[in-house]
PDB file of C-alpha atoms in Angstrom:
ATOM      1  CA  MET A  21      73.741  64.545  18.234  1.00 55.00           C
ATOM      2  CA  GLU A  22      71.087  65.671  15.832  1.00 66.00           C
ATOM      3  CA  ASP A  23      69.233  68.910  16.658  1.00 86.00           C
ATOM      4  CA  LEU A  24      66.042  67.809  14.877  1.00 91.00           C
ATOM      5  CA  LEU A  25      64.097  64.650  15.673  1.00 92.00           C
ATOM      6  CA  ARG A  26      61.703  63.198  13.112  1.00 93.00           C
ATOM      7  CA  VAL A  27      58.202  62.618  14.479  1.00 94.00           C
ATOM      8  CA  GLY A  28      56.249  61.811  11.321  1.00 95.00           C
ATOM      9  CA  VAL A  29      55.804  61.729   7.564  1.00 97.00           C
ATOM     10  CA  ILE A  30      52.878  63.311   5.714  1.00 97.00           C
ATOM     11  CA  THR A  31      51.140  60.570   3.736  1.00 97.00           C
ATOM     12  CA  SER A  32      48.282  62.501   2.169  1.00 96.00           C
ATOM     13  CA  THR A  33      45.804  65.333   2.516  1.00 95.00           C
ATOM     14  CA  HIS A  34      42.626  65.014   4.583  1.00 96.00           C
ATOM     15  CA  GLY A  35      39.539  66.844   3.478  1.00 93.00           C
ATOM     16  CA  ILE A  36      39.615  70.246   1.797  1.00 94.00           C
ATOM     17  CA  ALA A  37      40.512  72.506   4.754  1.00 94.00           C
ATOM     18  CA  GLY A  38      44.256  71.976   4.619  1.00 94.00           C
ATOM     19  CA  GLU A  39      44.574  69.064   7.031  1.00 96.00           C
ATOM     20  CA  VAL A  40      47.156  66.323   6.431  1.00 97.00           C
ATOM     21  CA  LYS A  41      47.426  62.652   7.392  1.00 97.00           C
ATOM     22  CA  VAL A  42      50.659  61.872   9.149  1.00 97.00           C
ATOM     23  CA  TYR A  43      52.308  58.500   9.744  1.00 96.00           C
ATOM     24  CA  PRO A  44      53.955  58.863  13.161  1.00 94.00           C
ATOM     25  CA  THR A  45      57.578  57.785  13.365  1.00 91.00           C
ATOM     26  CA  THR A  46      57.722  58.350  17.124  1.00 86.00           C
ATOM     27  CA  ASP A  47      57.084  55.472  19.570  1.00 79.00           C
ATOM     28  CA  ASP A  48      54.428  57.606  21.277  1.00 83.00           C
ATOM     29  CA  PRO A  49      51.873  58.954  18.765  1.00 88.00           C
ATOM     30  CA  MET A  50      49.991  60.644  21.666  1.00 89.00           C
ATOM     31  CA  ARG A  51      52.897  63.145  21.741  1.00 88.00           C
ATOM     32  CA  PHE A  52      51.047  64.961  18.941  1.00 93.00           C
ATOM     33  CA  LYS A  53      48.312  65.992  21.434  1.00 93.00           C
ATOM     34  CA  ASN A  54      50.737  68.459  23.051  1.00 90.00           C
ATOM     35  CA  LEU A  55      52.535  69.456  19.849  1.00 91.00           C
ATOM     36  CA  LYS A  56      52.460  73.232  19.354  1.00 94.00           C
ATOM     37  CA  GLU A  57      54.943  73.585  16.514  1.00 94.00           C
ATOM     38  CA  CYS A  58      57.074  71.510  14.193  1.00 95.00           C
ATOM     39  CA  ILE A  59      59.337  71.800  11.211  1.00 95.00           C
ATOM     40  CA  LEU A  60      58.304  70.516   7.795  1.00 96.00           C
ATOM     41  CA  LYS A  61      61.156  69.403   5.514  1.00 95.00           C
ATOM     42  CA  SER A  62      60.408  68.677   1.879  1.00 91.00           C
ATOM     43  CA  ASN A  63      62.679  68.455  -1.130  1.00 87.00           C
ATOM     44  CA  ARG A  64      61.998  72.106  -1.867  1.00 84.00           C
ATOM     45  CA  GLU A  65      61.875  73.820   1.524  1.00 91.00           C
ATOM     46  CA  MET A  66      61.890  73.848   5.278  1.00 94.00           C
ATOM     47  CA  LEU A  67      58.995  75.497   7.097  1.00 95.00           C
ATOM     48  CA  ASN A  68      58.209  76.262  10.700  1.00 96.00           C
ATOM     49  CA  LEU A  69      54.589  75.303  11.288  1.00 96.00           C
ATOM     50  CA  HIS A  70      52.172  75.877  14.153  1.00 96.00           C
ATOM     51  CA  VAL A  71      49.707  73.115  15.030  1.00 96.00           C
ATOM     52  CA  ALA A  72      46.054  74.266  15.119  1.00 95.00           C
ATOM     53  CA  GLY A  73      44.402  70.856  15.539  1.00 95.00           C
ATOM     54  CA  VAL A  74      45.144  67.183  16.160  1.00 96.00           C
ATOM     55  CA  LYS A  75      42.918  64.141  15.541  1.00 95.00           C
ATOM     56  CA  PHE A  76      43.683  60.467  15.489  1.00 95.00           C
ATOM     57  CA  GLN A  77      42.462  57.984  12.835  1.00 92.00           C
ATOM     58  CA  LYS A  78      43.523  54.338  13.094  1.00 91.00           C
ATOM     59  CA  ASN A  79      47.356  54.385  12.963  1.00 92.00           C
ATOM     60  CA  LEU A  80      47.554  57.899  11.569  1.00 95.00           C
ATOM     61  CA  VAL A  81      47.483  61.412  13.015  1.00 96.00           C
ATOM     62  CA  ILE A  82      45.526  64.145  11.292  1.00 97.00           C
ATOM     63  CA  LEU A  83      47.102  67.573  11.709  1.00 96.00           C
ATOM     64  CA  LYS A  84      45.819  71.039  10.915  1.00 97.00           C
ATOM     65  CA  PHE A  85      48.416  73.787  10.669  1.00 96.00           C
ATOM     66  CA  LYS A  86      47.648  77.472  11.160  1.00 96.00           C
ATOM     67  CA  GLU A  87      49.641  78.237   8.001  1.00 96.00           C
ATOM     68  CA  PHE A  88      47.395  76.243   5.621  1.00 96.00           C
ATOM     69  CA  ASN A  89      43.674  76.724   4.943  1.00 94.00           C
ATOM     70  CA  ASN A  90      42.932  74.542   1.906  1.00 94.00           C
ATOM     71  CA  ILE A  91      43.883  71.323   0.194  1.00 94.00           C
ATOM     72  CA  ASN A  92      45.793  73.138  -2.564  1.00 94.00           C
ATOM     73  CA  GLU A  93      48.265  74.590  -0.083  1.00 94.00           C
ATOM     74  CA  VAL A  94      49.208  71.232   1.459  1.00 95.00           C
ATOM     75  CA  GLU A  95      48.979  68.850  -1.522  1.00 94.00           C
ATOM     76  CA  LYS A  96      52.592  69.437  -2.508  1.00 94.00           C
ATOM     77  CA  TYR A  97      53.852  68.286   0.888  1.00 95.00           C
ATOM     78  CA  ARG A  98      53.015  64.560   0.497  1.00 94.00           C
ATOM     79  CA  GLN A  99      55.976  62.526   1.787  1.00 95.00           C
ATOM     80  CA  ALA A 100      57.427  65.554   3.531  1.00 96.00           C
ATOM     81  CA  GLU A 101      58.886  64.809   6.951  1.00 96.00           C
ATOM     82  CA  LEU A 102      57.908  66.502  10.225  1.00 96.00           C
ATOM     83  CA  TYR A 103      60.506  67.247  12.886  1.00 95.00           C
ATOM     84  CA  VAL A 104      60.680  68.764  16.337  1.00 94.00           C
ATOM     85  CA  THR A 105      63.643  70.449  17.917  1.00 92.00           C
ATOM     86  CA  ARG A 106      65.369  68.597  20.712  1.00 88.00           C
ATOM     87  CA  GLU A 107      64.013  71.164  23.147  1.00 86.00           C
ATOM     88  CA  ASN A 108      60.439  70.339  22.049  1.00 83.00           C
ATOM     89  CA  ALA A 109      60.964  66.597  22.151  1.00 84.00           C
ATOM     90  CA  VAL A 110      59.257  64.343  24.646  1.00 82.00           C
ATOM     91  CA  LYS A 111      61.354  64.164  27.810  1.00 85.00           C
ATOM     92  CA  LEU A 112      63.006  60.751  28.196  1.00 85.00           C
ATOM     93  CA  GLU A 113      63.220  58.655  31.331  1.00 86.00           C
ATOM     94  CA  GLU A 114      66.610  57.543  32.605  1.00 86.00           C
ATOM     95  CA  GLY A 115      67.943  54.752  30.413  1.00 84.00           C
ATOM     96  CA  GLU A 116      65.851  55.880  27.409  1.00 86.00           C
ATOM     97  CA  TYR A 117      67.535  57.262  24.249  1.00 90.00           C
ATOM     98  CA  PHE A 118      66.530  58.672  20.957  1.00 89.00           C
ATOM     99  CA  ILE A 119      67.391  56.125  18.258  1.00 89.00           C
ATOM    100  CA  CYS A 120      69.222  58.756  16.190  1.00 89.00           C
ATOM    101  CA  ASP A 121      71.607  59.300  19.140  1.00 92.00           C
ATOM    102  CA  LEU A 122      72.430  55.568  19.302  1.00 95.00           C
ATOM    103  CA  ILE A 123      73.173  54.932  15.628  1.00 95.00           C
ATOM    104  CA  GLY A 124      76.910  55.082  14.974  1.00 96.00           C
ATOM    105  CA  LEU A 125      78.009  54.468  18.531  1.00 97.00           C
ATOM    106  CA  LYS A 126      81.047  52.207  19.096  1.00 97.00           C
ATOM    107  CA  VAL A 127      80.140  48.879  20.783  1.00 97.00           C
ATOM    108  CA  ILE A 128      82.652  47.228  23.101  1.00 95.00           C
ATOM    109  CA  ASP A 129      82.480  44.242  25.382  1.00 95.00           C
ATOM    110  CA  GLU A 130      82.892  44.486  29.173  1.00 95.00           C
ATOM    111  CA  PHE A 131      86.675  43.886  28.734  1.00 95.00           C
ATOM    112  CA  GLY A 132      87.086  46.847  26.347  1.00 95.00           C
ATOM    113  CA  LYS A 133      87.362  44.835  23.117  1.00 95.00           C
ATOM    114  CA  THR A 134      85.729  46.536  20.157  1.00 96.00           C
ATOM    115  CA  ILE A 135      82.879  44.547  18.602  1.00 96.00           C
ATOM    116  CA  GLY A 136      81.664  47.034  16.017  1.00 96.00           C
ATOM    117  CA  GLU A 137      79.229  49.865  15.447  1.00 97.00           C
ATOM    118  CA  LEU A 138      75.584  50.140  16.429  1.00 98.00           C
ATOM    119  CA  THR A 139      73.862  50.325  13.024  1.00 97.00           C
ATOM    120  CA  ASP A 140      70.180  49.858  13.813  1.00 95.00           C
ATOM    121  CA  VAL A 141      67.628  49.614  16.619  1.00 93.00           C
ATOM    122  CA  ILE A 142      64.889  47.078  16.023  1.00 91.00           C
ATOM    123  CA  GLN A 143      61.726  47.658  18.050  1.00 85.00           C
ATOM    124  CA  THR A 144      60.195  44.239  18.776  1.00 84.00           C
ATOM    125  CA  GLY A 145      57.583  45.104  21.343  1.00 78.00           C
ATOM    126  CA  ALA A 146      58.995  43.136  24.274  1.00 84.00           C
ATOM    127  CA  ASN A 147      62.354  44.908  24.168  1.00 89.00           C
ATOM    128  CA  ASP A 148      64.444  46.703  21.593  1.00 91.00           C
ATOM    129  CA  VAL A 149      67.325  44.928  19.852  1.00 93.00           C
ATOM    130  CA  TYR A 150      70.585  46.635  18.877  1.00 95.00           C
ATOM    131  CA  GLU A 151      72.077  45.569  15.548  1.00 96.00           C
ATOM    132  CA  VAL A 152      75.848  45.784  15.696  1.00 96.00           C
ATOM    133  CA  THR A 153      77.979  45.539  12.539  1.00 96.00           C
ATOM    134  CA  THR A 154      81.586  44.419  12.845  1.00 94.00           C
ATOM    135  CA  PRO A 155      84.430  45.822  10.684  1.00 95.00           C
ATOM    136  CA  GLU A 156      84.157  42.566   8.697  1.00 95.00           C
ATOM    137  CA  ARG A 157      80.499  43.495   7.954  1.00 95.00           C
ATOM    138  CA  LYS A 158      79.069  40.686  10.166  1.00 94.00           C
ATOM    139  CA  LYS A 159      75.895  41.621  11.974  1.00 95.00           C
ATOM    140  CA  TYR A 160      74.986  40.654  15.524  1.00 94.00           C
ATOM    141  CA  LEU A 161      71.818  41.286  17.452  1.00 94.00           C
ATOM    142  CA  PHE A 162      71.955  42.298  21.119  1.00 94.00           C
ATOM    143  CA  PRO A 163      68.715  42.350  23.119  1.00 94.00           C
ATOM    144  CA  VAL A 164      68.308  45.553  25.120  1.00 94.00           C
ATOM    145  CA  ILE A 165      68.098  43.920  28.526  1.00 93.00           C
ATOM    146  CA  LYS A 166      70.136  44.746  31.615  1.00 92.00           C
ATOM    147  CA  GLU A 167      71.989  41.421  31.423  1.00 94.00           C
ATOM    148  CA  CYS A 168      73.288  42.273  27.963  1.00 94.00           C
ATOM    149  CA  ILE A 169      73.498  46.087  27.644  1.00 95.00           C
ATOM    150  CA  LEU A 170      75.727  47.163  30.495  1.00 95.00           C
ATOM    151  CA  ASN A 171      76.158  50.843  29.751  1.00 95.00           C
ATOM    152  CA  VAL A 172      75.334  53.495  27.150  1.00 96.00           C
ATOM    153  CA  ASP A 173      77.578  56.531  27.278  1.00 95.00           C
ATOM    154  CA  LEU A 174      76.440  59.101  24.712  1.00 93.00           C
ATOM    155  CA  ASP A 175      79.139  61.598  25.717  1.00 93.00           C
ATOM    156  CA  GLU A 176      81.918  59.064  25.008  1.00 95.00           C
ATOM    157  CA  GLY A 177      80.012  57.471  22.104  1.00 95.00           C
ATOM    158  CA  ILE A 178      80.288  53.940  23.523  1.00 97.00           C
ATOM    159  CA  VAL A 179      77.880  51.112  24.302  1.00 97.00           C
ATOM    160  CA  THR A 180      79.250  48.443  26.615  1.00 97.00           C
ATOM    161  CA  VAL A 181      77.761  44.967  26.291  1.00 96.00           C
ATOM    162  CA  HIS A 182      78.038  41.607  27.958  1.00 94.00           C
ATOM    163  CA  ILE A 183      78.238  38.904  25.302  1.00 91.00           C
ATOM    164  CA  MET A 184      75.795  36.273  26.400  1.00 85.00           C
ATOM    165  CA  LYS A 185      76.693  32.646  25.762  1.00 85.00           C
ATOM    166  CA  GLY A 186      76.010  31.729  22.157  1.00 80.00           C
ATOM    167  CA  LEU A 187      75.284  35.277  21.011  1.00 77.00           C
ATOM    168  CA  LEU A 188      78.177  35.405  18.552  1.00 78.00           C
ATOM    169  CA  ASP A 189      77.984  31.776  17.445  1.00 72.00           C
ATOM    170  CA  LEU A 190      76.043  32.459  14.265  1.00 60.00           C
TER     171      LEU A 190
END
C-alpha cells in the first residue's frame, strides 16, 4: 500500500499573493476544507506545506500555503502534485477503497480461477467499473455492484468476482 495519496495537481497560480489553483484528483473536493497540511512533489523537490486558506472556483480549488507569500515563490510549482499521508486521508466507509490500493490486485472468479490483474478503476458516476487485464492482455470490465464484485481482500491482494452471463463474451 502506498503511504501517500494524491489529492490534486497544481494547474497555475492565482493572483499575486502566492495562491495556487489545484485540480482535485480526489472524488470529494470538499475534503480540502479540512486540509491542514499536505506534501508537494515536483520534479525538483518534496515539501511539507501548511494550508492557510481554501476557496473553490468552478471545478478547481484555490489554496494558500503559509510557506508562500507571492506569485514568484509558487510559479515554479505548476504541474506539481499534492499528496496527503494515509493518516490524514479522508476516512473510508466499509466497502470503500483508495484506487491506488486496488490497482495490481489479483482477480479471481468465485471458484478460485485466476482471471487477471485489476489495472484500472473507471469512475462512471452510477458505479465504478474495474478494468481487469488477463495474462493474454485481454481487457474485461466488471461493474462494481454486489452481484459482480463478491469480495475485496486487500491483505491477501485478491478481488473475487462473479462472472455475469455474457461478461467475457467480447
